[in-house]
Coordinates of C-alpha atoms in Angstrom, one line a residue:
X1 CA 63.7 6.8 -82.5
X2 CA 60.7 6.9 -84.8
X3 CA 60.7 9.4 -87.7
X4 CA 57.8 11.4 -86.1
X5 CA 59.9 11.8 -82.9
X6 CA 62.9 12.8 -85.0
X7 CA 60.8 15.5 -86.7
X8 CA 59.7 16.7 -83.3
X9 CA 63.4 16.9 -82.2
X10 CA 64.3 18.8 -85.3
X11 CA 61.5 21.3 -84.5
X12 CA 62.7 21.6 -80.9
X13 CA 66.3 22.3 -82.1
X14 CA 65.0 24.9 -84.6
X15 CA 62.9 26.7 -82.1
X16 CA 65.8 26.6 -79.5
X17 CA 68.1 28.1 -82.1
X18 CA 65.5 30.7 -83.0
X19 CA 65.1 31.8 -79.5
X20 CA 68.9 32.0 -79.0
X21 CA 69.2 34.0 -82.1
X22 CA 66.6 36.5 -81.0
X23 CA 68.3 36.7 -77.7
X24 CA 71.7 37.6 -79.3
X25 CA 70.0 40.2 -81.5
X26 CA 69.2 42.0 -78.3
X27 CA 72.2 41.2 -76.3
X28 CA 74.9 42.1 -78.8
X29 CA 73.7 45.7 -79.5
X30 CA 73.2 46.1 -75.7
X31 CA 76.7 44.9 -75.1
X32 CA 78.0 47.5 -77.7
X33 CA 76.0 50.2 -76.0
X34 CA 77.3 49.6 -72.5
X35 CA 80.9 49.2 -73.7
X36 CA 81.0 52.1 -76.2
X37 CA 78.1 54.3 -75.3
X38 CA 77.5 54.8 -79.1
X39 CA 73.9 54.4 -80.6
X40 CA 75.5 54.5 -84.1
X41 CA 77.7 51.5 -83.3
X42 CA 74.6 49.6 -82.1
X43 CA 73.1 50.0 -85.5
X44 CA 76.3 49.1 -87.3
X45 CA 76.8 45.8 -85.3
X46 CA 73.2 44.8 -86.1
X47 CA 73.9 45.4 -89.9
X48 CA 77.2 43.5 -89.7
X49 CA 75.4 40.5 -88.4
X50 CA 72.5 40.6 -90.9
X51 CA 74.6 41.1 -94.1
X52 CA 76.8 38.0 -93.7
X53 CA 73.7 36.0 -92.8
X54 CA 72.1 36.9 -96.1
X55 CA 75.3 36.4 -98.1
X56 CA 76.0 33.0 -96.4
X57 CA 72.4 31.9 -97.1
X58 CA 73.2 32.2 -100.8
X59 CA 76.8 31.3 -101.0
X60 CA 76.6 28.3 -98.6
X61 CA 74.3 26.3 -100.9
X62 CA 77.0 24.4 -102.8
X63 CA 78.9 23.7 -99.5
X64 CA 75.8 22.3 -97.9
X65 CA 75.4 20.1 -101.0
X66 CA 78.9 18.7 -100.6
X67 CA 78.6 18.1 -96.8
X68 CA 75.0 17.1 -96.6
X69 CA 72.4 19.0 -94.7
X70 CA 72.8 17.1 -91.4
X71 CA 76.5 17.4 -91.3
X72 CA 76.4 21.0 -92.3
X73 CA 73.8 21.8 -89.6
X74 CA 75.9 20.1 -86.9
X75 CA 79.1 21.8 -87.9
X76 CA 77.5 25.2 -88.3
X77 CA 75.7 25.1 -85.0
X78 CA 78.8 24.0 -83.1
X79 CA 80.9 26.6 -84.9
X80 CA 78.3 29.3 -84.1
X81 CA 78.6 28.4 -80.5
X82 CA 82.3 29.0 -80.6
X83 CA 81.8 32.4 -82.4
X84 CA 79.2 33.6 -79.9
X85 CA 81.3 32.4 -77.0
X86 CA 84.3 34.3 -78.4
X87 CA 82.1 37.5 -78.5
X88 CA 81.2 37.0 -74.9
X89 CA 84.9 36.3 -73.9
X90 CA 86.6 39.1 -75.8
X91 CA 84.6 42.2 -74.9
X92 CA 87.8 44.0 -74.0
X93 CA 89.6 43.5 -77.4
X94 CA 87.9 46.4 -79.1
X95 CA 85.1 47.2 -81.5
X96 CA 86.8 46.0 -84.7
X97 CA 87.3 42.5 -83.2
X98 CA 83.7 42.5 -82.0
X99 CA 82.5 43.4 -85.6
X100 CA 84.7 40.5 -87.1
X101 CA 83.3 38.0 -84.7
X102 CA 79.7 39.2 -85.2
X103 CA 80.1 38.8 -88.9
X104 CA 81.4 35.3 -88.6
X105 CA 78.5 34.4 -86.2
X106 CA 76.0 35.8 -88.7
X107 CA 77.4 33.9 -91.6
X108 CA 77.5 30.6 -89.6
X109 CA 73.8 31.1 -88.5
X110 CA 72.8 31.6 -92.1
X111 CA 74.4 28.1 -93.0
X112 CA 72.9 26.6 -89.9
X113 CA 69.4 27.8 -90.6
X114 CA 69.4 26.8 -94.3
X115 CA 70.8 23.3 -93.3
X116 CA 68.0 22.7 -90.8
X117 CA 65.4 23.7 -93.4
X118 CA 66.8 21.1 -95.8
X119 CA 66.3 18.4 -93.1
X120 CA 62.5 19.2 -92.9
X121 CA 61.4 17.5 -96.2
X122 CA 63.0 14.1 -95.7
X123 CA 62.0 14.0 -92.0
X124 CA 58.4 15.0 -92.7
X125 CA 58.1 12.4 -95.5
X126 CA 59.4 9.7 -93.2
X127 CA 57.0 10.7 -90.6
X128 CA 54.2 10.8 -93.1
X129 CA 53.2 14.4 -92.3
X130 CA 52.0 16.8 -95.0
X131 CA 54.7 19.4 -95.8
X132 CA 52.2 22.2 -95.7
X133 CA 51.3 21.1 -92.1
X134 CA 54.9 21.1 -91.2
X135 CA 55.7 24.6 -92.6
X136 CA 52.6 26.1 -91.0
X137 CA 53.6 24.6 -87.6
X138 CA 57.1 25.9 -88.1
X139 CA 55.8 29.4 -88.8
X140 CA 53.7 29.2 -85.6
X141 CA 56.7 28.1 -83.5
X142 CA 58.9 30.8 -85.2
X143 CA 56.4 33.5 -84.3
X144 CA 56.3 32.2 -80.7
X145 CA 60.1 32.2 -80.6
X146 CA 60.2 35.8 -81.8
X147 CA 57.8 36.9 -79.1
X148 CA 59.6 35.0 -76.4
X149 CA 63.2 35.8 -77.5
X150 CA 63.3 39.6 -77.2
X151 CA 61.6 40.0 -73.7
X152 CA 63.6 37.0 -72.5
X153 CA 66.8 38.7 -73.5
X154 CA 65.7 41.9 -71.7
X155 CA 65.0 40.0 -68.5
X156 CA 68.2 38.0 -68.6
X157 CA 70.3 41.1 -69.3
X158 CA 68.6 42.8 -66.3
X159 CA 69.3 39.8 -64.0
X160 CA 72.9 39.2 -65.2
X161 CA 74.6 41.2 -68.0
X162 CA 74.9 41.0 -71.7
X163 CA 78.1 38.9 -71.8
X164 CA 76.5 36.2 -69.6
X165 CA 73.5 36.2 -71.8
X166 CA 75.7 35.6 -74.8
X167 CA 77.3 32.6 -73.0
X168 CA 73.8 31.2 -72.6
X169 CA 73.2 31.8 -76.3
X170 CA 76.4 29.9 -77.2
X171 CA 75.0 27.0 -75.1
X172 CA 71.8 26.9 -77.2
X173 CA 73.8 26.4 -80.3
X174 CA 75.7 23.5 -78.7
X175 CA 72.4 21.8 -77.7
X176 CA 71.0 22.4 -81.1
X177 CA 73.9 20.7 -82.8
X178 CA 73.9 17.8 -80.4
X179 CA 70.1 17.3 -80.9
X180 CA 70.5 17.1 -84.7
X181 CA 73.6 14.8 -84.3
X182 CA 71.9 12.4 -81.9
X183 CA 68.3 12.2 -83.0
X184 CA 67.7 13.7 -86.5
X185 CA 68.5 11.0 -89.1
X186 CA 67.0 11.4 -92.5
X187 CA 65.9 8.0 -93.8
X188 CA 67.5 8.4 -97.2
X189 CA 71.1 9.1 -98.1
X190 CA 71.4 12.7 -99.5
X191 CA 71.3 12.8 -103.3
X192 CA 74.6 13.5 -104.8
X193 CA 74.8 16.9 -106.4
X194 CA 76.6 17.2 -109.7
X195 CA 80.2 18.1 -109.1
X196 CA 80.0 21.4 -110.8
X197 CA 82.5 24.1 -110.0
X198 CA 81.4 26.4 -107.1
X199 CA 80.2 29.4 -109.1
X200 CA 78.6 27.1 -111.8
X201 CA 76.7 25.4 -109.0
X202 CA 75.5 28.7 -107.7
X203 CA 74.5 29.8 -111.3
X204 CA 72.3 26.8 -111.7
X205 CA 70.3 27.7 -108.7
X206 CA 69.9 31.3 -109.8
X207 CA 68.8 30.1 -113.3
X208 CA 66.1 27.8 -111.9
X209 CA 64.5 30.6 -109.8
X210 CA 64.7 33.1 -112.7
X211 CA 62.9 30.8 -115.2
X212 CA 60.3 29.4 -112.8
X213 CA 57.1 31.5 -113.0
X214 CA 55.7 30.2 -109.7
X215 CA 58.8 30.9 -107.6
X216 CA 59.4 34.2 -109.3
X217 CA 55.8 35.4 -108.5
X218 CA 56.0 34.3 -104.9
X219 CA 59.5 35.7 -104.4
X220 CA 58.6 39.2 -105.7
X221 CA 55.6 39.2 -103.4
X222 CA 57.4 38.1 -100.3
X223 CA 60.3 40.5 -100.9
X224 CA 57.9 43.4 -101.4
X225 CA 56.0 42.5 -98.2
X226 CA 59.3 42.3 -96.2
X227 CA 60.4 45.7 -97.5
X228 CA 57.3 47.4 -96.4
X229 CA 57.0 45.4 -93.2
X230 CA 60.5 46.6 -92.2
X231 CA 59.7 50.1 -93.2
X232 CA 56.5 50.0 -91.1
X233 CA 58.1 48.6 -88.0
X234 CA 61.4 50.5 -88.1
X235 CA 60.2 54.0 -89.2
X236 CA 56.6 54.5 -90.1
X237 CA 54.9 53.3 -86.9
X238 CA 57.2 55.0 -84.5
X239 CA 56.9 58.3 -86.4
X240 CA 53.2 58.0 -86.7
X241 CA 52.9 57.4 -82.9
X242 CA 55.2 60.3 -82.2
X243 CA 53.4 62.8 -84.4
X244 CA 49.8 61.7 -84.0
X245 CA 49.7 60.4 -80.4
X246 CA 52.8 61.8 -78.7
X247 CA 52.9 58.7 -76.4
X248 CA 55.2 55.7 -76.7
X249 CA 52.5 53.5 -75.3
X250 CA 50.9 53.6 -78.8
X251 CA 54.1 52.1 -80.2
X252 CA 53.9 49.0 -78.1
X253 CA 50.1 48.6 -78.6
X254 CA 50.4 48.8 -82.4
X255 CA 53.4 46.5 -82.7
X256 CA 51.8 44.2 -80.2
X257 CA 48.6 44.0 -82.2
X258 CA 50.5 43.0 -85.3
X259 CA 52.5 40.3 -83.4
X260 CA 49.3 39.0 -81.8
X261 CA 47.5 38.7 -85.1
X262 CA 50.5 37.0 -86.7
X263 CA 50.7 34.5 -83.9
X264 CA 47.0 33.8 -84.0
X265 CA 47.1 33.5 -87.7
X266 CA 49.9 31.1 -87.7
X267 CA 48.1 28.9 -85.2
X268 CA 44.9 29.1 -87.3
X269 CA 46.7 28.3 -90.5
X270 CA 48.4 25.3 -88.9
X271 CA 44.9 23.9 -88.2
X272 CA 43.5 24.7 -91.7
X273 CA 46.6 24.3 -93.8
X274 CA 45.5 21.1 -95.6
X275 CA 42.0 22.3 -96.1
X276 CA 42.4 25.6 -98.0
X277 CA 43.6 26.3 -101.6
X278 CA 47.2 27.3 -101.1
X279 CA 47.9 29.7 -103.8
X280 CA 44.7 31.7 -103.2
X281 CA 45.5 31.7 -99.5
X282 CA 49.0 33.0 -100.2
X283 CA 47.6 35.7 -102.5
X284 CA 44.9 36.9 -100.1
X285 CA 47.4 36.8 -97.3
X286 CA 49.8 39.1 -99.1
X287 CA 46.9 41.4 -100.0
X288 CA 45.7 41.7 -96.4
X289 CA 49.1 41.6 -94.8
X290 CA 50.8 44.3 -96.7
X291 CA 49.1 47.5 -97.8
X292 CA 46.2 47.9 -95.3
X293 CA 48.4 48.6 -92.3
X294 CA 50.3 51.3 -94.3
X295 CA 47.2 53.0 -95.7
X296 CA 45.4 53.1 -92.3
X297 CA 48.4 55.0 -90.9
X298 CA 48.3 57.5 -93.7
X299 CA 44.6 57.9 -93.6
X300 CA 43.6 57.8 -89.9
X301 CA 44.8 59.1 -86.5
X302 CA 42.7 56.8 -84.4
X303 CA 44.8 54.3 -82.5
X304 CA 42.0 51.7 -82.1
X305 CA 41.3 51.6 -85.9
X306 CA 45.0 51.4 -86.5
X307 CA 45.4 48.5 -84.1
X308 CA 42.4 46.6 -85.6
X309 CA 43.7 46.9 -89.1
X310 CA 47.2 46.0 -88.0
X311 CA 45.9 43.0 -86.1
X312 CA 44.1 41.8 -89.3
X313 CA 47.3 42.4 -91.3
X314 CA 49.1 40.1 -88.9
X315 CA 46.6 37.4 -89.4
X316 CA 46.9 37.7 -93.2
X317 CA 50.6 37.7 -93.3
X318 CA 50.8 34.5 -91.3
X319 CA 50.0 32.3 -94.3
X320 CA 52.6 33.6 -96.6
X321 CA 55.8 31.8 -95.2
X322 CA 54.2 28.4 -94.7
X323 CA 52.8 28.3 -98.2
X324 CA 56.0 29.4 -99.8
X325 CA 58.0 27.0 -97.7
X326 CA 55.8 24.1 -98.9
X327 CA 56.4 25.2 -102.5
X328 CA 60.1 25.1 -102.0
X329 CA 60.1 21.6 -100.6
X330 CA 57.6 20.2 -103.3
X331 CA 58.5 22.1 -106.3
X332 CA 62.2 22.5 -106.3
X333 CA 64.3 19.5 -107.5
X334 CA 65.9 17.8 -104.6
X335 CA 69.4 18.3 -105.7
X336 CA 68.8 22.0 -106.1
X337 CA 67.1 22.7 -102.8
X338 CA 70.2 23.8 -100.9
X339 CA 71.0 26.4 -103.5
X340 CA 67.5 27.6 -104.3
X341 CA 66.2 27.7 -100.7
X342 CA 69.2 29.7 -99.7
X343 CA 68.8 32.1 -102.6
X344 CA 65.1 32.6 -101.9
X345 CA 65.6 33.0 -98.2
X346 CA 68.3 35.5 -98.7
X347 CA 66.4 37.5 -101.3
X348 CA 63.4 37.6 -98.9
X349 CA 65.5 38.7 -96.0
X350 CA 67.3 41.4 -98.1
X351 CA 64.0 43.3 -98.1
X352 CA 64.3 44.0 -94.4
X353 CA 67.3 46.4 -94.3
X354 CA 66.2 47.9 -97.5
X355 CA 62.8 48.7 -96.2
X356 CA 64.2 50.7 -93.2
X357 CA 66.5 52.7 -95.5
X358 CA 63.8 53.4 -98.0
X359 CA 61.3 54.5 -95.4
X360 CA 63.7 56.9 -93.9
X361 CA 64.6 58.5 -97.2
X362 CA 61.0 58.8 -98.3
X363 CA 59.9 60.5 -95.1
X364 CA 62.9 62.9 -95.3
X365 CA 62.0 63.8 -98.9
X366 CA 58.2 63.8 -98.8
X367 CA 56.9 63.7 -95.3
X368 CA 55.3 60.9 -93.2
X369 CA 51.8 60.9 -94.7
X370 CA 52.7 61.1 -98.4
X371 CA 55.3 58.4 -97.8
X372 CA 52.8 56.1 -96.1
X373 CA 50.1 56.5 -98.8
X374 CA 52.7 56.1 -101.6
X375 CA 54.2 52.9 -100.1
X376 CA 50.7 51.6 -99.3
X377 CA 49.7 52.0 -103.0
X378 CA 52.9 50.5 -104.2
X379 CA 52.5 47.5 -101.9
X380 CA 48.9 47.1 -103.0
X381 CA 49.9 47.0 -106.6
X382 CA 52.5 44.2 -106.0
X383 CA 50.1 42.4 -103.7
X384 CA 47.4 42.3 -106.3
X385 CA 49.8 40.7 -108.9
X386 CA 49.5 37.1 -107.6
X387 CA 45.7 37.3 -107.8
X388 CA 45.8 38.5 -111.3
X389 CA 48.5 35.9 -112.4
X390 CA 46.6 32.7 -111.5
X391 CA 48.4 30.4 -113.9
X392 CA 51.3 29.5 -111.5
X393 CA 48.7 28.8 -108.9
X394 CA 47.5 25.7 -110.7
X395 CA 51.0 24.2 -110.2
X396 CA 50.8 25.0 -106.4
X397 CA 47.4 23.6 -105.8
X398 CA 48.2 20.4 -107.8
X399 CA 51.8 19.7 -107.0
X400 CA 53.7 17.1 -109.0
X401 CA 56.2 14.9 -107.2
X402 CA 59.5 16.6 -106.7
X403 CA 61.9 15.5 -109.3
X404 CA 65.2 14.1 -108.1
X405 CA 67.4 15.9 -110.6
X406 CA 67.2 19.1 -112.6
X407 CA 68.3 19.3 -116.2

């Protein structure tokens, strides 16, 4: 198989895994609801899956270094299939058992996702495809998987039941592992990481991120955007719709406008990725994608205006992940990528649960409109920071070859 076809197979495996993960994120809470009747337990099981995912993304870096990204991806995907199948097969064993299995599945998914990300760079280089093109296409496919996964899960649950849908999800992990095992072969042997002790190895990755101005600037920005994006989706938009419109139709229209904008922006950026200045695109995308959709909710009660601004915010936010992904592949020393990429991904994802909690507390303490305007201003301040701090941007727009080893 040619390197380009191997890269296509890697993309297919990643998209299949993403769709399966989105399906399980709907099916598992629904399984909890029908078996326990508790909405509180639905929320708990969702958190129990996400927290191990974040932790494993950080802690799994040294393990991936030792095993190699390809082997780690195969093992983690096949183990994920076993964990998800166990959830489907043991629905009568009680809620505590379910929580344990969900936590294991979440941790394994974190390792599987980080491992596949580490295969992108060598496969793209072998296929002679620009990394920014690869990351932009990946973002477009990921947006598509997100849009497909949730409604697909709902339909499958309607046609069958939640346990049967989880069996299907387990099968997607098996197929993903087999695709990587059979067709994804990085051309170069993985670079041997220094045999540091486990926690020393983690510390080296933390130290690299802390002292690197470019990564620190982009990580702070993406973390902040994720905090307020989660706050908007989980709390602000539903409350605004309930208070200003009184109709749940507005919720679907507003969230749909953002998803449509993000998908369109991802496709557009995939076309233009190699033709635009990357750091400036990242900074403008953060500026457009964050605060405007918060401020418009706080300052307007017109659904059409809110949808229009939200749609534009979706377009803006679509450039953030592809640019950041290309930076990680090009800028981070090869033997540190497992640890640094895992740390960065986990730190970014950590903003999602934090945002929902923060929004709930702010609304309870100050009311919806003051919370929206306050968060919009805070997000604006952080989003302007990359535009003001242009020094790191020169590194991004003129990347040096990735070093093989870090000091």
